[in-house]
Short mmCIF file of C-alpha atoms and ligand atoms in Angstrom, two decimals:
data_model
loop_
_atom_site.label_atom_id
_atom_site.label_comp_id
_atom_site.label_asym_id
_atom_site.label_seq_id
_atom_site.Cartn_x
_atom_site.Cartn_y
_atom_site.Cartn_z
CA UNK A 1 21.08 1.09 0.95
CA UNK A 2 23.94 0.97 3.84
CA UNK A 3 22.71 3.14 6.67
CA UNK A 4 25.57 4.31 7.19
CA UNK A 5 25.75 6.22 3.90
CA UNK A 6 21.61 6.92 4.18
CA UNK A 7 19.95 9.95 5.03
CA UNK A 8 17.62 9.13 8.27
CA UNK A 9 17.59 11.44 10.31
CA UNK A 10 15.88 9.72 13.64
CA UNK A 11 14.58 11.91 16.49
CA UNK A 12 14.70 10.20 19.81
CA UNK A 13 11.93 12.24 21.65
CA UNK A 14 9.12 12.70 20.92
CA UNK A 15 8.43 15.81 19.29
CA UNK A 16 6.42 17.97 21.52
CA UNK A 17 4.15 19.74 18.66
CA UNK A 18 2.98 16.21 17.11
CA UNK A 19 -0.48 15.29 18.93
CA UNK A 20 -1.22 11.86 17.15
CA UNK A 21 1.10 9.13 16.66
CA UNK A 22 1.16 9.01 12.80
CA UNK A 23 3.19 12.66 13.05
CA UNK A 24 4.35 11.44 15.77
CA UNK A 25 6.00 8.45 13.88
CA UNK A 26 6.74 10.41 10.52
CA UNK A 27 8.82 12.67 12.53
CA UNK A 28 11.28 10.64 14.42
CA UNK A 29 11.54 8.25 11.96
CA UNK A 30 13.02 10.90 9.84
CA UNK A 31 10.44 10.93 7.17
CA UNK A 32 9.32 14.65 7.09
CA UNK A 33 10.50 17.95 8.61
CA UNK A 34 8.25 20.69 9.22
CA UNK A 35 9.41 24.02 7.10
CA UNK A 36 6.44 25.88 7.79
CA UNK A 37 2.98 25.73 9.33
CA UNK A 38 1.53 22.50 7.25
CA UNK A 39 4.18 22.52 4.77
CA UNK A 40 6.94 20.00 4.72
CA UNK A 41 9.59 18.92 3.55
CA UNK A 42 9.95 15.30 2.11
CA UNK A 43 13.16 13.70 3.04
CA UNK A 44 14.16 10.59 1.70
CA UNK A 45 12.62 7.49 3.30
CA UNK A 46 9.15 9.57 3.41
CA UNK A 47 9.53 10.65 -0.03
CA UNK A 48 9.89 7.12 -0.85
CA UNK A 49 6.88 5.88 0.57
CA UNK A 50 5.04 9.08 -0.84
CA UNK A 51 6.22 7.66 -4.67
CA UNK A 52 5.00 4.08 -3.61
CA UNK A 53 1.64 5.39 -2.73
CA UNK A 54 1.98 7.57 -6.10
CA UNK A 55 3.23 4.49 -8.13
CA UNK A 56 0.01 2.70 -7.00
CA UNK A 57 -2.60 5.15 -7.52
CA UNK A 58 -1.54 5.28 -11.32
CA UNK A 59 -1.56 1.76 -11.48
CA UNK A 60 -4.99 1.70 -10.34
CA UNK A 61 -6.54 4.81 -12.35
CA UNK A 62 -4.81 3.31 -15.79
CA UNK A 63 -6.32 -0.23 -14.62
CA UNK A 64 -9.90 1.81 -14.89
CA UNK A 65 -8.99 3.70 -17.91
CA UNK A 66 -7.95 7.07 -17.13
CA UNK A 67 -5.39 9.15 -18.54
CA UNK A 68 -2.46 10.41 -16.61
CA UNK A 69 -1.19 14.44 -17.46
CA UNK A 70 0.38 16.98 -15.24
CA UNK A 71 -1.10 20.66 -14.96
CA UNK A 72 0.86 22.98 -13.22
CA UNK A 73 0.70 24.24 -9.23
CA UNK A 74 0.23 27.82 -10.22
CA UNK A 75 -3.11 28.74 -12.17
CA UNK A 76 -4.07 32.38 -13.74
CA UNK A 77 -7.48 33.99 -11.57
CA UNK A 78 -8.86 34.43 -15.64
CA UNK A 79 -10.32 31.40 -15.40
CA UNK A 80 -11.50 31.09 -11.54
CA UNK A 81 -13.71 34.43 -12.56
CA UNK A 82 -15.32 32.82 -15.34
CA UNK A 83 -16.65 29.93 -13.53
CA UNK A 84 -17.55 32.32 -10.28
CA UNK A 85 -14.99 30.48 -7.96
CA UNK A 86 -12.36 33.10 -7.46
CA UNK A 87 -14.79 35.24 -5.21
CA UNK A 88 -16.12 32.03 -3.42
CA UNK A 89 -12.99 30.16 -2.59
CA UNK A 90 -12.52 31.96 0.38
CA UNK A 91 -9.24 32.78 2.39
CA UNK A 92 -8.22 29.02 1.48
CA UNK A 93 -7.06 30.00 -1.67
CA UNK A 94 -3.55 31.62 -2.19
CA UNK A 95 -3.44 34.26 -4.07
CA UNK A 96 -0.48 35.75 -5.93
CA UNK A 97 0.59 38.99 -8.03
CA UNK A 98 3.28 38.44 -10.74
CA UNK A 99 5.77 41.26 -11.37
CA UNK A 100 3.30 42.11 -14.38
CA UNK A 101 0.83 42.57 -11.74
CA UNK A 102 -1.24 39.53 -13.28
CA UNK A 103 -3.64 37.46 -10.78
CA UNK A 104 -2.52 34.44 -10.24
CA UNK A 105 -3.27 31.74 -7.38
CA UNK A 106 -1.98 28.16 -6.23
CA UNK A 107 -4.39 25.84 -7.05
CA UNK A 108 -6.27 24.03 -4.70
CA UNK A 109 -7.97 22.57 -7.14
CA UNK A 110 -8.15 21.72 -10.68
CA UNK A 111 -11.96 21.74 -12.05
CA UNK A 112 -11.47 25.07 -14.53
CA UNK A 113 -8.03 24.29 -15.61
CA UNK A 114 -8.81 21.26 -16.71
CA UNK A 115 -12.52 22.29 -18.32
CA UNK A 116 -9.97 25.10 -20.34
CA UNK A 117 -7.94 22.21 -21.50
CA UNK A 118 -11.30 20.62 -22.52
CA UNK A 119 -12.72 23.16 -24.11
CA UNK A 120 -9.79 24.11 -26.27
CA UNK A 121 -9.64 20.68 -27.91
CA UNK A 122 -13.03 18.78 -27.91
CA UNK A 123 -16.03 19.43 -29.43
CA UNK A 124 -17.87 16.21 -30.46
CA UNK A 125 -19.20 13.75 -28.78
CA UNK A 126 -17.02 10.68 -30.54
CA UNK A 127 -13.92 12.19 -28.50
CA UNK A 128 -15.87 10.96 -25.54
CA UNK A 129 -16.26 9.48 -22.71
CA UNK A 130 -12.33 11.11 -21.44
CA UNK A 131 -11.09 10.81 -17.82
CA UNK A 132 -7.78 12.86 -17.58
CA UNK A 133 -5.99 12.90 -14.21
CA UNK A 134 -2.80 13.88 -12.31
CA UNK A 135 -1.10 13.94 -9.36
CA UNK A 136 0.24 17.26 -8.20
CA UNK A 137 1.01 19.37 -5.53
CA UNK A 138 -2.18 21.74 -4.11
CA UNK A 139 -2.33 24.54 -1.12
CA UNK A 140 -5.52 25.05 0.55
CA UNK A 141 -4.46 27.81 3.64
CA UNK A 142 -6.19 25.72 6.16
CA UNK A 143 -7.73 27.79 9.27
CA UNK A 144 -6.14 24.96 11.23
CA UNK A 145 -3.21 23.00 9.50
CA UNK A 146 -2.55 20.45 12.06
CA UNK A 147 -1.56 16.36 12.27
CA UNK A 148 1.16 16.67 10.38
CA UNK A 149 0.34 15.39 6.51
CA UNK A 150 -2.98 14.91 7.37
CA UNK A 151 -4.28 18.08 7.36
CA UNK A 152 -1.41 19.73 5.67
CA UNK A 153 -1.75 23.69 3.75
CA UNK A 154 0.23 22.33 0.91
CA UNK A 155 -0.26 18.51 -0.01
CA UNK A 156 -0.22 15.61 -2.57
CA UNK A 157 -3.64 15.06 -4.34
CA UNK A 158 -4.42 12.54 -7.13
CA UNK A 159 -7.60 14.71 -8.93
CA UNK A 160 -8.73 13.29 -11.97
CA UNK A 161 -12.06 14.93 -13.98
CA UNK A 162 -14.49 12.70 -16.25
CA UNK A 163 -16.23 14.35 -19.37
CA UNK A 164 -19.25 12.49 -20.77
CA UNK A 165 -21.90 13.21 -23.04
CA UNK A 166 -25.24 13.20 -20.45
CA UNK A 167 -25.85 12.58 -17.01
CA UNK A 168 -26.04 8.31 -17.30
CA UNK A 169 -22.64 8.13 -18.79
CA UNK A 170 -20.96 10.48 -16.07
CA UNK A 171 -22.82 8.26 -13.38
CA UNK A 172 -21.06 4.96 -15.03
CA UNK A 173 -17.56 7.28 -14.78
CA UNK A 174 -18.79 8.09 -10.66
CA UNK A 175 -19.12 4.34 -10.40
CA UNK A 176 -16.13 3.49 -12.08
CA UNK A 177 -13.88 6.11 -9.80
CA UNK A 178 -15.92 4.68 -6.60
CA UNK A 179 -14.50 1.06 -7.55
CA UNK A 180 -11.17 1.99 -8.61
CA UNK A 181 -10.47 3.57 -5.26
CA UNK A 182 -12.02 0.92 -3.30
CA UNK A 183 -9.31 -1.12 -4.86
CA UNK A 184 -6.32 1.37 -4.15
CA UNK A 185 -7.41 1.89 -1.12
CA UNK A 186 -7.17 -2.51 -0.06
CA UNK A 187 -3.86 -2.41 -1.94
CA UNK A 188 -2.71 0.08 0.78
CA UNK A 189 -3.69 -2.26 3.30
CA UNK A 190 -6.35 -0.14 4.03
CA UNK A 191 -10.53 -0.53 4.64
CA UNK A 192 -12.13 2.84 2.95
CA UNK A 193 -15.81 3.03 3.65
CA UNK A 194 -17.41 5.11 0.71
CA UNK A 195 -20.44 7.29 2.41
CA UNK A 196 -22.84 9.89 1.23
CA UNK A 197 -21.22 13.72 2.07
CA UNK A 198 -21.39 17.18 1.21
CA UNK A 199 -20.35 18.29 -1.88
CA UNK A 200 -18.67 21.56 -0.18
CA UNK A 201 -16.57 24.17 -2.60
CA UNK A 202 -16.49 21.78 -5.52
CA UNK A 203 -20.11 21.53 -5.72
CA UNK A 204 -22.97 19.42 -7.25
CA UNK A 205 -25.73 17.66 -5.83
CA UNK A 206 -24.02 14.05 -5.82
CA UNK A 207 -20.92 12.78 -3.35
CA UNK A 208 -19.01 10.39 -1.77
CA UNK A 209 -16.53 10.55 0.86
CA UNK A 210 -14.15 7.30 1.28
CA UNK A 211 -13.26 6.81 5.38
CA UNK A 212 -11.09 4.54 7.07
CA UNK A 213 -11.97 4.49 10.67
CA UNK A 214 -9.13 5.70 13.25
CA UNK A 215 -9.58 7.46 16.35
CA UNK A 216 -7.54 10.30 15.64
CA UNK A 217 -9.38 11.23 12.54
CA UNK A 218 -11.12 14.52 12.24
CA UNK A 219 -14.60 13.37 10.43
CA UNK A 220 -17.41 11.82 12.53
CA UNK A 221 -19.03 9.04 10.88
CA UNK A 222 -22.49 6.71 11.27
CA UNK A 223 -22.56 3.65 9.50
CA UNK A 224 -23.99 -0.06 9.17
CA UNK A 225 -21.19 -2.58 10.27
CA UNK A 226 -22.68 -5.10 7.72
CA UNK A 227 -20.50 -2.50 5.43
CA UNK A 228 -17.19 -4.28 6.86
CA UNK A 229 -17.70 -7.67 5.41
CA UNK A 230 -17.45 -6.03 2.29
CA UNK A 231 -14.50 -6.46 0.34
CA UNK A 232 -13.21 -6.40 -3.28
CA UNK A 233 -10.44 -8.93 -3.05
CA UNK A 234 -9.71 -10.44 -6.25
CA UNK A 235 -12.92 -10.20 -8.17
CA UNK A 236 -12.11 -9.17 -11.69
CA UNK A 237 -13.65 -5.56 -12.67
CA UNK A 238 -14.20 -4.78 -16.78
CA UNK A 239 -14.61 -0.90 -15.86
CA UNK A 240 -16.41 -0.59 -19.74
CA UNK A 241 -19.14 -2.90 -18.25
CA UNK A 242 -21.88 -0.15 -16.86
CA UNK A 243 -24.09 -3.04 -15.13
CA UNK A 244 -21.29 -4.97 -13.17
CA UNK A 245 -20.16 -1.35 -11.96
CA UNK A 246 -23.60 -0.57 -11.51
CA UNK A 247 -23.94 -4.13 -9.12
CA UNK A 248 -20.65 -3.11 -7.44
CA UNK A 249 -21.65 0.40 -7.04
CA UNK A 250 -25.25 -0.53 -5.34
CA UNK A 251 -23.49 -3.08 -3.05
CA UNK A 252 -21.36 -0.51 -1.16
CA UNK A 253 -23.46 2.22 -1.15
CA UNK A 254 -26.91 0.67 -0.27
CA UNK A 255 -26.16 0.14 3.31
CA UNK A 256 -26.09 3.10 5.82
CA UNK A 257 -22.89 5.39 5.90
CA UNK A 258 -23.14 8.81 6.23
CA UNK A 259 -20.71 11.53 7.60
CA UNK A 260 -21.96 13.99 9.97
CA UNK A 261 -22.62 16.26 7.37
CA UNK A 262 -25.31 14.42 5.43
CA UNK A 263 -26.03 12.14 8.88
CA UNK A 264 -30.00 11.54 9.76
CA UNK A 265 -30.63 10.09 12.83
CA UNK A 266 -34.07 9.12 12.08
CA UNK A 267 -33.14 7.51 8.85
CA UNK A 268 -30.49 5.76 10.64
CA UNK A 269 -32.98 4.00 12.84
CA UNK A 270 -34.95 3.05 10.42
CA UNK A 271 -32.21 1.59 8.24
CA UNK A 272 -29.84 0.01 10.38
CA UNK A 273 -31.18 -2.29 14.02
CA UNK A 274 -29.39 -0.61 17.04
CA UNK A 275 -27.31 -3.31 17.36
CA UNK A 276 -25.65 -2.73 14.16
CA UNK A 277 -25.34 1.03 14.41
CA UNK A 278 -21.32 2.11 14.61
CA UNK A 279 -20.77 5.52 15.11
CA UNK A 280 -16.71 6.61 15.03
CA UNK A 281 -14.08 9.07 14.31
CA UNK A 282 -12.67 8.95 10.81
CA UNK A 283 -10.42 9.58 8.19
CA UNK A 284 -11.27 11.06 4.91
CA UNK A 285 -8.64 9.63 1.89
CA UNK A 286 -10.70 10.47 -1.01
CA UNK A 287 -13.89 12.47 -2.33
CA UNK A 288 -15.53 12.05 -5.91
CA UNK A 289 -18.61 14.24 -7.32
CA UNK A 290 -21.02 14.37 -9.98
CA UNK A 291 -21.54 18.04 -10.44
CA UNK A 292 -23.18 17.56 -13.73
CA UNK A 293 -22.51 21.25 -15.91
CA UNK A 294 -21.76 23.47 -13.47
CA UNK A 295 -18.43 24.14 -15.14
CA UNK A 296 -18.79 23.20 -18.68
CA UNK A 297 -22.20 26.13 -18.55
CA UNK A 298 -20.18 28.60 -16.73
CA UNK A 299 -16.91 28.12 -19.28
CA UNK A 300 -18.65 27.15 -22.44
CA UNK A 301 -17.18 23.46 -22.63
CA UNK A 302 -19.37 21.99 -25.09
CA UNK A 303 -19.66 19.54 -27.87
CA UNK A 304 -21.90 18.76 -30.60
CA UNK A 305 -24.15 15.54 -29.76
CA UNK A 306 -24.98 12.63 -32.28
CA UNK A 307 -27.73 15.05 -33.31
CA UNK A 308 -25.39 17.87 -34.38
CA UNK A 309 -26.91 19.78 -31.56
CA UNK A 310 -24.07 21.95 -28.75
CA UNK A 311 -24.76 20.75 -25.32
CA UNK A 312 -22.80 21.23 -22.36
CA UNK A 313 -20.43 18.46 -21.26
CA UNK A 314 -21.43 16.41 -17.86
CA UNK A 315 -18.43 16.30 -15.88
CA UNK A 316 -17.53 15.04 -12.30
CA UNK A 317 -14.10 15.17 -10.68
CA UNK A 318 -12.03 12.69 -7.95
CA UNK A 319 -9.57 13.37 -5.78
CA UNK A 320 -7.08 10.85 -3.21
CA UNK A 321 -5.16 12.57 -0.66
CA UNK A 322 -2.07 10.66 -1.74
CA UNK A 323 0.06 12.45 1.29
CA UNK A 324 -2.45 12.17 4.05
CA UNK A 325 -2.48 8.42 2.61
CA UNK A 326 0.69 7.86 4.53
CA UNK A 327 -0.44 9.30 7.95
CA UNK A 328 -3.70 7.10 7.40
CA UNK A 329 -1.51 3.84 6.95
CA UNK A 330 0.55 4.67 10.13
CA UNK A 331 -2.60 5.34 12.21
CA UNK A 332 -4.12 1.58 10.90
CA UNK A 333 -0.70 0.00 10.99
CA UNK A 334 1.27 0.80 13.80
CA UNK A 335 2.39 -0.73 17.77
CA UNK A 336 4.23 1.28 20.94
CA UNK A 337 8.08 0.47 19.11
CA UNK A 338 6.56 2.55 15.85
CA UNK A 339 5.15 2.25 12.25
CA UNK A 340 4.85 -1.44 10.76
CA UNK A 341 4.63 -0.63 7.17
CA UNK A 342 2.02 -3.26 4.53
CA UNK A 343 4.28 -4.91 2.51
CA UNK A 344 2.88 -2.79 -0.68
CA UNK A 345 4.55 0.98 0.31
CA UNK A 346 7.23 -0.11 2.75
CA UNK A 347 9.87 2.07 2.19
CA UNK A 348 12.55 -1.21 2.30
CA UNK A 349 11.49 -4.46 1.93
CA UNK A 350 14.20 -6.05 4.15
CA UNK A 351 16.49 -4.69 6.78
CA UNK A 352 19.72 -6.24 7.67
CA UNK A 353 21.09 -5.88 11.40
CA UNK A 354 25.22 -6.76 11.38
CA UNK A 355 25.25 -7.37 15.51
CA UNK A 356 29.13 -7.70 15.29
CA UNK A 357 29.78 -5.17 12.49
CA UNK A 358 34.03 -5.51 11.80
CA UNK A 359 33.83 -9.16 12.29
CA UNK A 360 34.76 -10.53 9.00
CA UNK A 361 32.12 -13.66 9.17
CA UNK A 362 29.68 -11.51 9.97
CA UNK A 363 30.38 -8.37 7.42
CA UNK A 364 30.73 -11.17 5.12
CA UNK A 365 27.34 -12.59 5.17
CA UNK A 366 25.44 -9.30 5.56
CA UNK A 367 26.93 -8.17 2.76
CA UNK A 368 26.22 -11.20 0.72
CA UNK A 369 22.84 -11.53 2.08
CA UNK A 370 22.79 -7.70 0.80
CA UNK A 371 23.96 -8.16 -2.71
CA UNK A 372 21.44 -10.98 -3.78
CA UNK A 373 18.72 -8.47 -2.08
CA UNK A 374 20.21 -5.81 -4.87
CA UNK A 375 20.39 -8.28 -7.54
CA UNK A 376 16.90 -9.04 -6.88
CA UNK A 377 15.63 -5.59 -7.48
CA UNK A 378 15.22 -5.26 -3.89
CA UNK A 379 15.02 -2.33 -1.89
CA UNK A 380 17.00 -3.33 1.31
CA UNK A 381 18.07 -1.25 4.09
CA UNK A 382 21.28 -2.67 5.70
CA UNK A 383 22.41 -1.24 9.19
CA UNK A 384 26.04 -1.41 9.05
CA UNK A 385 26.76 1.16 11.73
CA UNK A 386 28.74 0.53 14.76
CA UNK A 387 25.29 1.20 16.99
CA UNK A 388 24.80 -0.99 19.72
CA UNK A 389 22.48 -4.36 19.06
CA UNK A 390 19.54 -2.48 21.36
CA UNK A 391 19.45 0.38 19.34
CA UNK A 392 19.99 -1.31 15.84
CA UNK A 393 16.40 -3.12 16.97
CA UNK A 394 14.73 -0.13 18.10
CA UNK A 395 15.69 1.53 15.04
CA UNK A 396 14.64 -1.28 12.71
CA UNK A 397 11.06 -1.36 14.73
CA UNK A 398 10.29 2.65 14.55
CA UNK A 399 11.07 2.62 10.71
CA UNK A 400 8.41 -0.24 10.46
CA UNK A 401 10.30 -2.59 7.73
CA UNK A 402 8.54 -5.72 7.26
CA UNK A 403 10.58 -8.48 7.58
CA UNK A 404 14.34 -8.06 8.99
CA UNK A 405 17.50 -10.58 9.35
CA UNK A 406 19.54 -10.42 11.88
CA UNK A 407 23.14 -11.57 11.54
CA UNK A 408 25.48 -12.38 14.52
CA UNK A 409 29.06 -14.07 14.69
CA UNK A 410 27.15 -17.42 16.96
CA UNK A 411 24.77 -17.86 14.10
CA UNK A 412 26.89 -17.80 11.39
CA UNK A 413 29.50 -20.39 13.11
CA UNK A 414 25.83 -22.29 12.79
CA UNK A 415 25.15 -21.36 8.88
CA UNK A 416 21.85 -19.73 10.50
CA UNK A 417 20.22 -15.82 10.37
CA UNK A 418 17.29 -15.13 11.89
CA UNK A 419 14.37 -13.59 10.01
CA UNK A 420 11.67 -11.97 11.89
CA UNK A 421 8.42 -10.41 11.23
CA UNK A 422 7.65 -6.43 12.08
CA UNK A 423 4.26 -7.46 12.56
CA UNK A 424 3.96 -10.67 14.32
CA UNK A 425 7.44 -10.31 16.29
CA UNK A 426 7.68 -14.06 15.64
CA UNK A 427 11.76 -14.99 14.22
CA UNK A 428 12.68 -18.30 12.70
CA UNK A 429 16.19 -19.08 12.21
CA UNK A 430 17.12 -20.16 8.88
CA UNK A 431 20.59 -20.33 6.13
CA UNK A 432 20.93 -17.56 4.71
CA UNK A 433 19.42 -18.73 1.12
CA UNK A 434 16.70 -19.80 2.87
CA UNK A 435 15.80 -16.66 4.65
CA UNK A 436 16.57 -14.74 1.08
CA UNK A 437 13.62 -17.44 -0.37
CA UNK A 438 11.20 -16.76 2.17
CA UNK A 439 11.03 -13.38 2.03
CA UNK A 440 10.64 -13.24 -1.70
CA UNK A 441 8.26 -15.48 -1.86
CA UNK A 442 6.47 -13.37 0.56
CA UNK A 443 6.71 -10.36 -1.30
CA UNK A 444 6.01 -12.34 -4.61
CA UNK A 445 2.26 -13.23 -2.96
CA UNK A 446 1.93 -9.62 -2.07
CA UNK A 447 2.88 -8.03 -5.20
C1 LIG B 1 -11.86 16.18 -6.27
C2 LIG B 1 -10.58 16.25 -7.02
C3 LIG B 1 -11.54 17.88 -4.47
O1 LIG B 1 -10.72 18.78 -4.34
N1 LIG B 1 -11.50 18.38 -6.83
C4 LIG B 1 -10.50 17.64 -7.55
C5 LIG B 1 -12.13 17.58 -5.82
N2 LIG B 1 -11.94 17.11 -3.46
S1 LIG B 1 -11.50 17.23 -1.94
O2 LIG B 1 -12.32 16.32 -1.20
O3 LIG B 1 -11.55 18.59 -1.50
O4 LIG B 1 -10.02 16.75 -1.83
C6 LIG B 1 -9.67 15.44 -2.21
C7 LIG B 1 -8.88 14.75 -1.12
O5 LIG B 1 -7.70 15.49 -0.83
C8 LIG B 1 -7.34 15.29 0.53
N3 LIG B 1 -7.17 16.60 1.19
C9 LIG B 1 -6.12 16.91 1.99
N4 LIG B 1 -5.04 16.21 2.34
C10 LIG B 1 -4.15 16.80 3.18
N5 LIG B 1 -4.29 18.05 3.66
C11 LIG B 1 -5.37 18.80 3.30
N6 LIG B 1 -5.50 20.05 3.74
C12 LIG B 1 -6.35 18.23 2.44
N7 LIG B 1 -7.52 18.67 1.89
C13 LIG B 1 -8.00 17.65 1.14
C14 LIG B 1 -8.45 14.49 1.18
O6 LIG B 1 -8.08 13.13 1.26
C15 LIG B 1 -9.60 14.69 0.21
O7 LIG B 1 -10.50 13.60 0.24
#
């Protein structure tokens, strides 16, 4: 993409209503605009990060088996009453009249629409275990919308909903959603802690929360810091195998991490030596319960067992906060000049600053240096504008792409560009093919 045909539209103040630095960020970097009180609008280079988070997610939930499917925003009250929800939601949920005077609401949520869809084509046990998810738009009329994306009324959730035939079954599908996020969340760049919380409006008896620690987040949280030296990395996961997910499972969750809902200082103290006790502020990107048959009782999802006998499905359900994802990268990944995107959602992979643009030489190689970029199947942002070489830099660093070339009439007299990383600052000067190498090898060891 040529910035000078892009749409990115920069702000060069800071925007008085954003109080932490990833709205902050999103807004002068032109990725959102405000339309309403915690509803935005995506413009391009945020709704392009939004799909690589997206693109991820379903790479991740397929990995473990699940089955991608889209239910709609809107949902009819019929079903809310039938579970009980409808009353109990609260002033969260959005409620709406059609013109036939029908009750209908935007769902915040998916747990009955989905145990309707069950219910309607399932009815033995064979047909199971199923884990059907999607990612879709949800409005919870938050007392206090605020942050931007990260505590948005209307947002992006991944919610996905496991049926299984009894209770040790739907704990191996709570396992396998507690791994699979672990690894979406480290190939965001990011380091979710899972801990013990409230189970809240969806209900149950059985939760996690997944964290990643940032000052600006809204959830206090207690934990063991032996819990950081865990890591998934590259170890291969069969998500059919109950006892490796079990083993996984047990090793993140055995040491202390609670939020302050479910916190106990006592049991704190016991578990963890004072020396190892972290207490911080938090994020939360994900939540998944085991709620058992609360919904498949209260909606008559059943199926017949191996026995022949009707008994109520066990279900649990999942749920990433794919948009509040990108505020949660910016707060982990970001300096004073602005965002510095992991190489997995940047928005570009490479930018291109011309520093003489109308000098042939120069045009020239930038747009060559372009081109193979394109071949490649490279998203590359290329600032051909007639800015000044100050601002082209400042530019380059609030947008937060990775790795940038800069090309100026002295170096290419040379045969040289330099290449230089967002994150370490550090630029080499190379040829052109060699700069176009390194970088895809980079990106080739990312990937
Ligand atoms: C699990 C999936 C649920 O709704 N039902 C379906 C369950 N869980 S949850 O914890 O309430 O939400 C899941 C994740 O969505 C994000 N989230 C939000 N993101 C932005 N703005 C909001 N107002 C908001 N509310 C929830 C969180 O990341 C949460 O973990």
């Amino acid at each position: 993409m040529r910035l000078s045909r892009y749409f990115l539209p920069l702000l060069k103040e800071n925007p008085a209503e954003a109080q932490i630095i990833s709205h902050r960020l999103m807004l002068r970097s032109g990725m959102i605009k405000q339309s309403s009180s915690g509803i935005y609008s995506w413009l391009p280079m945020g709704f392009k990060v939004l799909k690589k988070i997206e693109n991820i997610v379903h790479q991740e939930q397929k990995l473990a088996g699940h089955i991608p499917m889209l239910m709609p925003t809107l949902q009819s009250a019929e079903l809310w009453k039938e579970s009980g929800r409808y009353e109990d939601y609260g002033e969260e949920m959005l409620r709406i009249k059609d013109r036939h005077s029908r009750d209908l609401l935007y769902g915040p949520t998916n747990e009955e629409l989905i145990t309707d869809i069950f219910r309607s084509h399932v009815n033995s046990y064979r047909d199971l275990p199923l884990t059907l998810y999607h990612i879709q738009w949800k409005f919870r009329d938050e007392r206090r919308p605020r942050f931007g994306v990260m505590r948005g009324r209307e947002f992006y959730m991944k919610d996905g909903y496991n049926f299984d035939v009894d209770k040790d079954n739907a704990l191996h599908s709570y396992n396998r959603h507690l791994i699979s996020y672990l690894r979406t969340y480290e190939r965001l760049g990011l380091k979710a802690i899972p801990m013990r919380a409230d189970t809240g409006p969806i209900g149950g008896d059985y939760s996690h929360e997944f964290l990643v620690l940032a000052e600006t987040g809204e959830s206090e949280v207690f934990f063991d810091k032996s819990i950081l030296n865990l890591s998934l990395g590259d170890r291969q996961v069969d998500f059919e195998n109950k006892d490796q997910c079990q083993e996984i499972f047990n090793e993140w969750t055995s040491p202390y991490a609670r939020t302050d809902e479910t916190h106990d200082n006592a049991s704190f103290d016991k578990m963890v030596p004072k020396d190892q006790q972290i207490t911080s502020r938090a994020i939360e990107v994900g939540q998944i319960f085991y709620f058992g048959t609360k919904y498949s009782e209260a909606m008559g999802a059943n199926v017949n067992n191996s026995e022949g006998v009707k008994i109520p499905v066990h279900m649990g359900s999942h749920g990433i906060g794919v948009s509040r994802l990108l505020g949660a990268i910016i707060e982990a990944s970001h300096d004073d000049k602005g965002i510095i995107w992991p190489e997995n959602v940047t928005p570009f992979q490479v930018g291109i600053i011309n520093l003489k643009q109308g000098d042939e030489e120069t045009d020239n190689v930038c747009s060559s240096i372009y081109k193979t970029f394109s071949d490649f199947g490279y998203d590359c942002l290329y600032d051909d504008t007639n800015e000044r070489a100050g601002s082209k830099f400042a530019t380059m660093d609030l947008i937060g792409i990775p790795w940038r070339i800069t090309v100026g009439p002295r170096g290419v007299k040379n045969g040289v560009v330099e290449v230089t990383s967002r994150k370490s600052g550090e630029s080499i000067e190379l040829s052109p093919e060699l700069a176009i190498r390194k970088i895809t090898e980079i990106y080739e060891q990312a990937d």
